[in-house]
Tab-separated table of C-alpha atoms in Angstrom:
chain	number	residue	atom	x	y	z
K	1	GLN	CA	0.000	0.000	0.000
K	2	SER	CA	1.294	3.435	-0.874
K	3	ALA	CA	1.406	6.227	1.667
K	4	LEU	CA	-1.179	8.959	1.311
K	5	THR	CA	0.194	12.159	-0.214
K	6	GLN	CA	0.551	15.257	1.974
K	7	PRO	CA	2.512	18.442	1.369
K	8	ALA	CA	5.827	18.273	3.202
K	9	SER	CA	5.314	21.670	4.776
K	10	GLU	CA	2.815	24.452	5.254
K	11	SER	CA	3.044	27.757	7.051
K	12	GLY	CA	0.762	30.535	8.161
K	13	SER	CA	0.561	33.550	10.417
K	14	PRO	CA	-1.266	33.603	13.745
K	15	GLY	CA	-4.968	34.105	13.304
K	16	GLN	CA	-4.992	32.949	9.692
K	17	PRO	CA	-6.675	29.779	8.499
K	18	ILE	CA	-4.694	26.972	6.911
K	19	THR	CA	-5.659	23.797	5.107
K	20	ILE	CA	-3.593	20.627	4.802
K	21	SER	CA	-4.477	18.181	2.055
K	22	CYS	CA	-4.240	14.402	2.009
K	23	THR	CA	-4.609	12.597	-1.305
K	24	GLY	CA	-5.200	8.902	-1.718
K	25	THR	CA	-7.125	6.669	-4.057
K	26	SER	CA	-10.573	5.173	-4.400
K	27	SER	CA	-9.237	2.194	-2.423
K	28	ASP	CA	-8.650	4.258	0.677
K	29	VAL	CA	-9.568	7.932	1.145
K	30	GLY	CA	-12.119	8.016	-1.655
K	31	GLY	CA	-13.763	4.759	-0.809
K	32	TYR	CA	-14.474	5.102	2.890
K	33	ASN	CA	-15.358	7.724	5.458
K	34	TYR	CA	-12.613	6.534	7.780
K	35	VAL	CA	-10.089	9.331	7.442
K	36	SER	CA	-8.314	10.514	10.575
K	37	TRP	CA	-5.925	13.347	11.349
K	38	TYR	CA	-3.182	13.427	13.987
K	39	GLN	CA	-1.095	16.187	15.508
K	40	GLN	CA	2.382	15.329	16.735
K	41	HIS	CA	4.698	17.566	18.692
K	42	PRO	CA	8.405	16.670	18.870
K	43	GLY	CA	9.133	13.717	21.095
K	44	LYS	CA	5.460	13.043	21.758
K	45	ALA	CA	2.962	10.436	20.670
K	46	PRO	CA	0.493	11.505	17.984
K	47	LYS	CA	-2.802	12.987	19.136
K	48	LEU	CA	-6.055	12.233	17.329
K	49	MET	CA	-7.619	15.496	16.094
K	50	ILE	CA	-10.232	14.296	13.597
K	51	TYR	CA	-11.825	10.893	12.940
K	52	ASP	CA	-14.370	9.627	10.436
K	53	VAL	CA	-13.442	12.516	8.086
K	54	SER	CA	-14.962	15.326	10.113
K	55	ASN	CA	-15.596	14.324	13.723
K	56	ARG	CA	-13.669	15.857	16.592
K	57	PRO	CA	-12.838	13.839	19.709
K	58	SER	CA	-13.881	15.359	22.983
K	59	GLY	CA	-11.412	18.023	24.081
K	60	VAL	CA	-10.136	18.963	20.622
K	61	SER	CA	-10.560	22.620	19.758
K	62	ASN	CA	-13.338	23.479	17.309
K	63	ARG	CA	-10.714	25.411	15.354
K	64	PHE	CA	-9.882	22.042	13.803
K	65	SER	CA	-12.190	20.675	11.123
K	66	GLY	CA	-12.033	17.980	8.479
K	67	SER	CA	-13.622	17.337	5.133
K	68	LYS	CA	-13.301	15.135	2.078
K	69	SER	CA	-13.919	15.477	-1.636
K	70	GLY	CA	-13.276	12.498	-3.872
K	71	ASN	CA	-9.872	11.010	-3.112
K	72	THR	CA	-8.646	14.044	-1.170
K	73	ALA	CA	-9.244	14.777	2.483
K	74	SER	CA	-8.458	18.094	4.139
K	75	LEU	CA	-7.715	19.359	7.615
K	76	THR	CA	-8.471	23.013	8.220
K	77	ILE	CA	-7.232	24.976	11.195
K	78	SER	CA	-9.007	28.259	11.639
K	79	GLY	CA	-7.276	30.994	13.547
K	80	LEU	CA	-3.756	29.579	13.749
K	81	GLN	CA	-2.115	29.687	17.159
K	82	ALA	CA	1.501	29.196	18.131
K	83	GLU	CA	0.729	25.872	19.797
K	84	ASP	CA	-0.594	24.511	16.499
K	85	GLU	CA	2.963	24.312	15.192
K	86	ALA	CA	3.535	20.576	14.855
K	87	ASP	CA	3.595	17.706	12.389
K	88	TYR	CA	0.233	16.572	11.048
K	89	TYR	CA	-0.563	13.150	9.639
K	90	CYS	CA	-3.633	11.834	7.898
K	91	SER	CA	-4.608	8.192	7.793
K	92	SER	CA	-7.270	6.116	6.111
K	93	TYR	CA	-8.841	2.717	6.187
K	94	THR	CA	-8.099	0.736	3.020
K	95	SER	CA	-9.912	-1.848	0.948
K	96	SER	CA	-7.482	-4.459	2.291
K	97	ASN	CA	-8.776	-3.861	5.832
K	98	THR	CA	-5.532	-2.147	6.739
K	99	VAL	CA	-4.631	1.422	7.670
K	100	VAL	CA	-2.340	3.713	5.692
K	101	PHE	CA	-0.772	6.968	6.880
K	102	GLY	CA	0.219	10.049	4.956
K	103	GLY	CA	3.827	11.175	4.801
K	104	GLY	CA	3.174	14.017	7.205
K	105	THR	CA	3.074	17.815	6.965
K	106	LYS	CA	5.257	20.103	9.052
K	107	LEU	CA	3.184	23.126	10.019
K	108	THR	CA	5.041	26.312	10.882
K	109	VAL	CA	3.343	29.250	12.560
K	110	LEU	CA	5.180	32.338	11.380
D	1	GLN	CA	-8.156	5.827	33.000
D	2	VAL	CA	-7.004	3.628	30.160
D	3	GLN	CA	-3.262	3.557	29.584
D	4	LEU	CA	-0.921	1.744	27.221
D	5	GLN	CA	2.758	1.085	27.934
D	6	GLU	CA	5.283	-0.408	25.553
D	7	SER	CA	8.196	-2.459	26.827
D	8	GLY	CA	11.046	-4.455	25.363
D	9	PRO	CA	14.707	-4.262	24.408
D	10	GLY	CA	15.971	-0.953	23.139
D	11	LEU	CA	18.714	-2.600	21.084
D	12	VAL	CA	18.367	-5.519	18.699
D	13	LYS	CA	21.052	-7.063	16.510
D	14	PRO	CA	20.594	-7.286	12.739
D	15	SER	CA	18.875	-10.486	11.547
D	16	GLU	CA	17.387	-11.097	14.989
D	17	THR	CA	13.777	-10.712	16.139
D	18	LEU	CA	12.401	-7.514	17.626
D	19	SER	CA	9.892	-8.330	20.364
D	20	LEU	CA	7.764	-5.718	22.106
D	21	THR	CA	4.853	-5.892	24.502
D	22	CYS	CA	2.086	-3.384	25.157
D	23	ALA	CA	0.536	-3.525	28.610
D	24	VAL	CA	-3.050	-2.279	28.813
D	25	SER	CA	-4.344	-0.899	32.101
D	26	GLY	CA	-7.785	0.407	32.961
D	27	TYR	CA	-9.556	-1.567	30.240
D	28	SER	CA	-10.144	-5.198	29.394
D	29	ILE	CA	-8.728	-6.107	25.968
D	30	SER	CA	-11.436	-8.751	25.592
D	31	SER	CA	-14.134	-6.056	25.792
D	32	GLY	CA	-13.490	-4.945	22.244
D	33	TYR	CA	-11.518	-2.559	20.023
D	34	TYR	CA	-8.631	-3.348	17.755
D	35	TRP	CA	-5.131	-3.013	19.187
D	36	GLY	CA	-2.399	-1.824	16.873
D	37	TRP	CA	1.277	-1.152	16.359
D	38	ILE	CA	2.640	1.886	14.524
D	39	ARG	CA	6.278	2.869	14.088
D	40	GLN	CA	8.204	6.009	13.262
D	41	PRO	CA	11.822	5.955	12.065
D	42	PRO	CA	13.897	8.846	13.446
D	43	GLY	CA	12.967	12.055	11.652
D	44	LYS	CA	10.423	10.311	9.435
D	45	GLY	CA	6.685	9.712	9.258
D	46	LEU	CA	4.329	7.195	10.781
D	47	GLU	CA	4.062	3.680	9.379
D	48	TRP	CA	1.216	1.357	10.243
D	49	ILE	CA	2.468	-2.118	11.165
D	50	GLY	CA	-0.712	-4.016	11.952
D	51	ARG	CA	-3.593	-4.679	14.315
D	52	ILE	CA	-5.225	-7.446	16.293
D	53	TYR	CA	-8.726	-7.937	17.622
D	54	HIS	CA	-9.303	-9.509	21.024
D	55	SER	CA	-10.473	-12.640	19.251
D	56	GLY	CA	-7.051	-12.940	17.651
D	57	SER	CA	-7.899	-11.751	14.129
D	58	THR	CA	-4.911	-9.945	12.657
D	59	TYR	CA	-4.232	-7.586	9.755
D	60	TYR	CA	-0.768	-6.522	8.658
D	61	ASN	CA	0.900	-3.941	6.460
D	62	PRO	CA	1.568	-5.840	3.220
D	63	SER	CA	5.147	-4.536	3.124
D	64	LEU	CA	5.882	-6.110	6.524
D	65	LYS	CA	3.505	-9.057	6.498
D	66	SER	CA	6.154	-11.702	5.851
D	67	ARG	CA	8.094	-10.677	8.978
D	68	VAL	CA	5.424	-9.585	11.453
D	69	THR	CA	3.343	-11.390	14.039
D	70	ILE	CA	1.000	-9.637	16.453
D	71	SER	CA	-0.521	-11.643	19.280
D	72	VAL	CA	-2.753	-10.957	22.264
D	73	ASP	CA	-2.872	-12.352	25.779
D	74	THR	CA	-6.115	-11.186	27.354
D	75	SER	CA	-5.308	-12.845	30.674
D	76	LYS	CA	-2.106	-10.823	30.946
D	77	LYS	CA	-3.824	-7.694	29.597
D	78	GLN	CA	-1.223	-7.249	26.890
D	79	PHE	CA	-0.563	-7.622	23.210
D	80	SER	CA	2.755	-8.156	21.497
D	81	LEU	CA	4.725	-7.474	18.338
D	82	ASN	CA	7.346	-9.735	16.828
D	83	LEU	CA	9.323	-8.473	13.827
D	84	ARG	CA	11.747	-11.001	12.393
D	85	SER	CA	14.993	-10.586	10.467
D	86	VAL	CA	15.426	-6.943	11.364
D	87	THR	CA	17.785	-4.545	9.636
D	88	ALA	CA	18.858	-0.990	10.346
D	89	ALA	CA	15.772	0.154	8.432
D	90	ASP	CA	13.649	-1.186	11.285
D	91	THR	CA	15.175	1.294	13.725
D	92	ALA	CA	12.239	3.375	14.919
D	93	VAL	CA	10.066	4.490	17.774
D	94	TYR	CA	7.383	1.840	18.119
D	95	PHE	CA	3.965	2.861	19.402
D	96	CYS	CA	1.109	0.679	20.528
D	97	ALA	CA	-2.382	2.140	20.257
D	98	ARG	CA	-6.075	1.361	20.603
D	99	GLU	CA	-8.070	1.562	17.406
D	100	ARG	CA	-11.710	2.238	16.703
D	101	GLU	CA	-12.842	2.418	13.075
D	102	SER	CA	-9.266	2.929	11.884
D	103	ALA	CA	-8.699	5.877	14.252
D	104	TYR	CA	-6.177	5.748	17.075
D	105	ALA	CA	-7.376	7.847	20.006
D	106	LEU	CA	-5.214	6.227	22.655
D	107	TRP	CA	-1.438	5.759	22.305
D	108	GLY	CA	1.434	4.514	24.375
D	109	GLN	CA	4.376	6.818	24.903
D	110	GLY	CA	6.480	4.906	22.387
D	111	ILE	CA	9.724	2.990	22.697
D	112	LEU	CA	12.863	3.542	20.642
D	113	VAL	CA	14.296	0.349	19.212
D	114	THR	CA	17.691	0.547	17.548
D	115	VAL	CA	18.920	-2.209	15.257
D	116	SER	CA	22.682	-2.379	15.464
D	117	SER	CA	25.437	-4.865	16.088
């Protein structure tokens, strides 16, 4: 299975919105509503931010939202804050009943 | 409070078997959920290794399938990872995690395993 495609890096200024894309195929992202997004700070375990494309776990800020169109999923952060600077990973269920991650996006808050 | 904790050797020799255990506290493995392993080479992204259900059903990353075995011991409240014939490319932080519908909401802290002679 091939990793989902994410931009290697994104950046934005505090208060601005930013969107990170995650592109797969009809066998993963496009075929199922089981896309998740994770935030990872250096030296820490990933933290689930979005599941089932657009659902937020309890305790996650409503500044984080998810969506999907075709084979591409997106994570949008509205009103960037300094603490949002981290690596972000998407993942998806696949037609082989496995899970595949994206390559990760390093988000910089300018 | 549910917690996961990885344990095992931090150094494994090339060609040998990497064996890790994930202890689950605060929740009974046999009550449900999938239990998975994910790894992250230094400075690189996450790679899904595989998952196991409490019944013992397993699913593996096709690229690792020939070398991986995940097992569960509900009586000991733990599940394990065995990765055979390791090379330097298997050097990574290994995480165990609890999965629901392909989403991992609960993670262990991770354990660094280095493959070196």
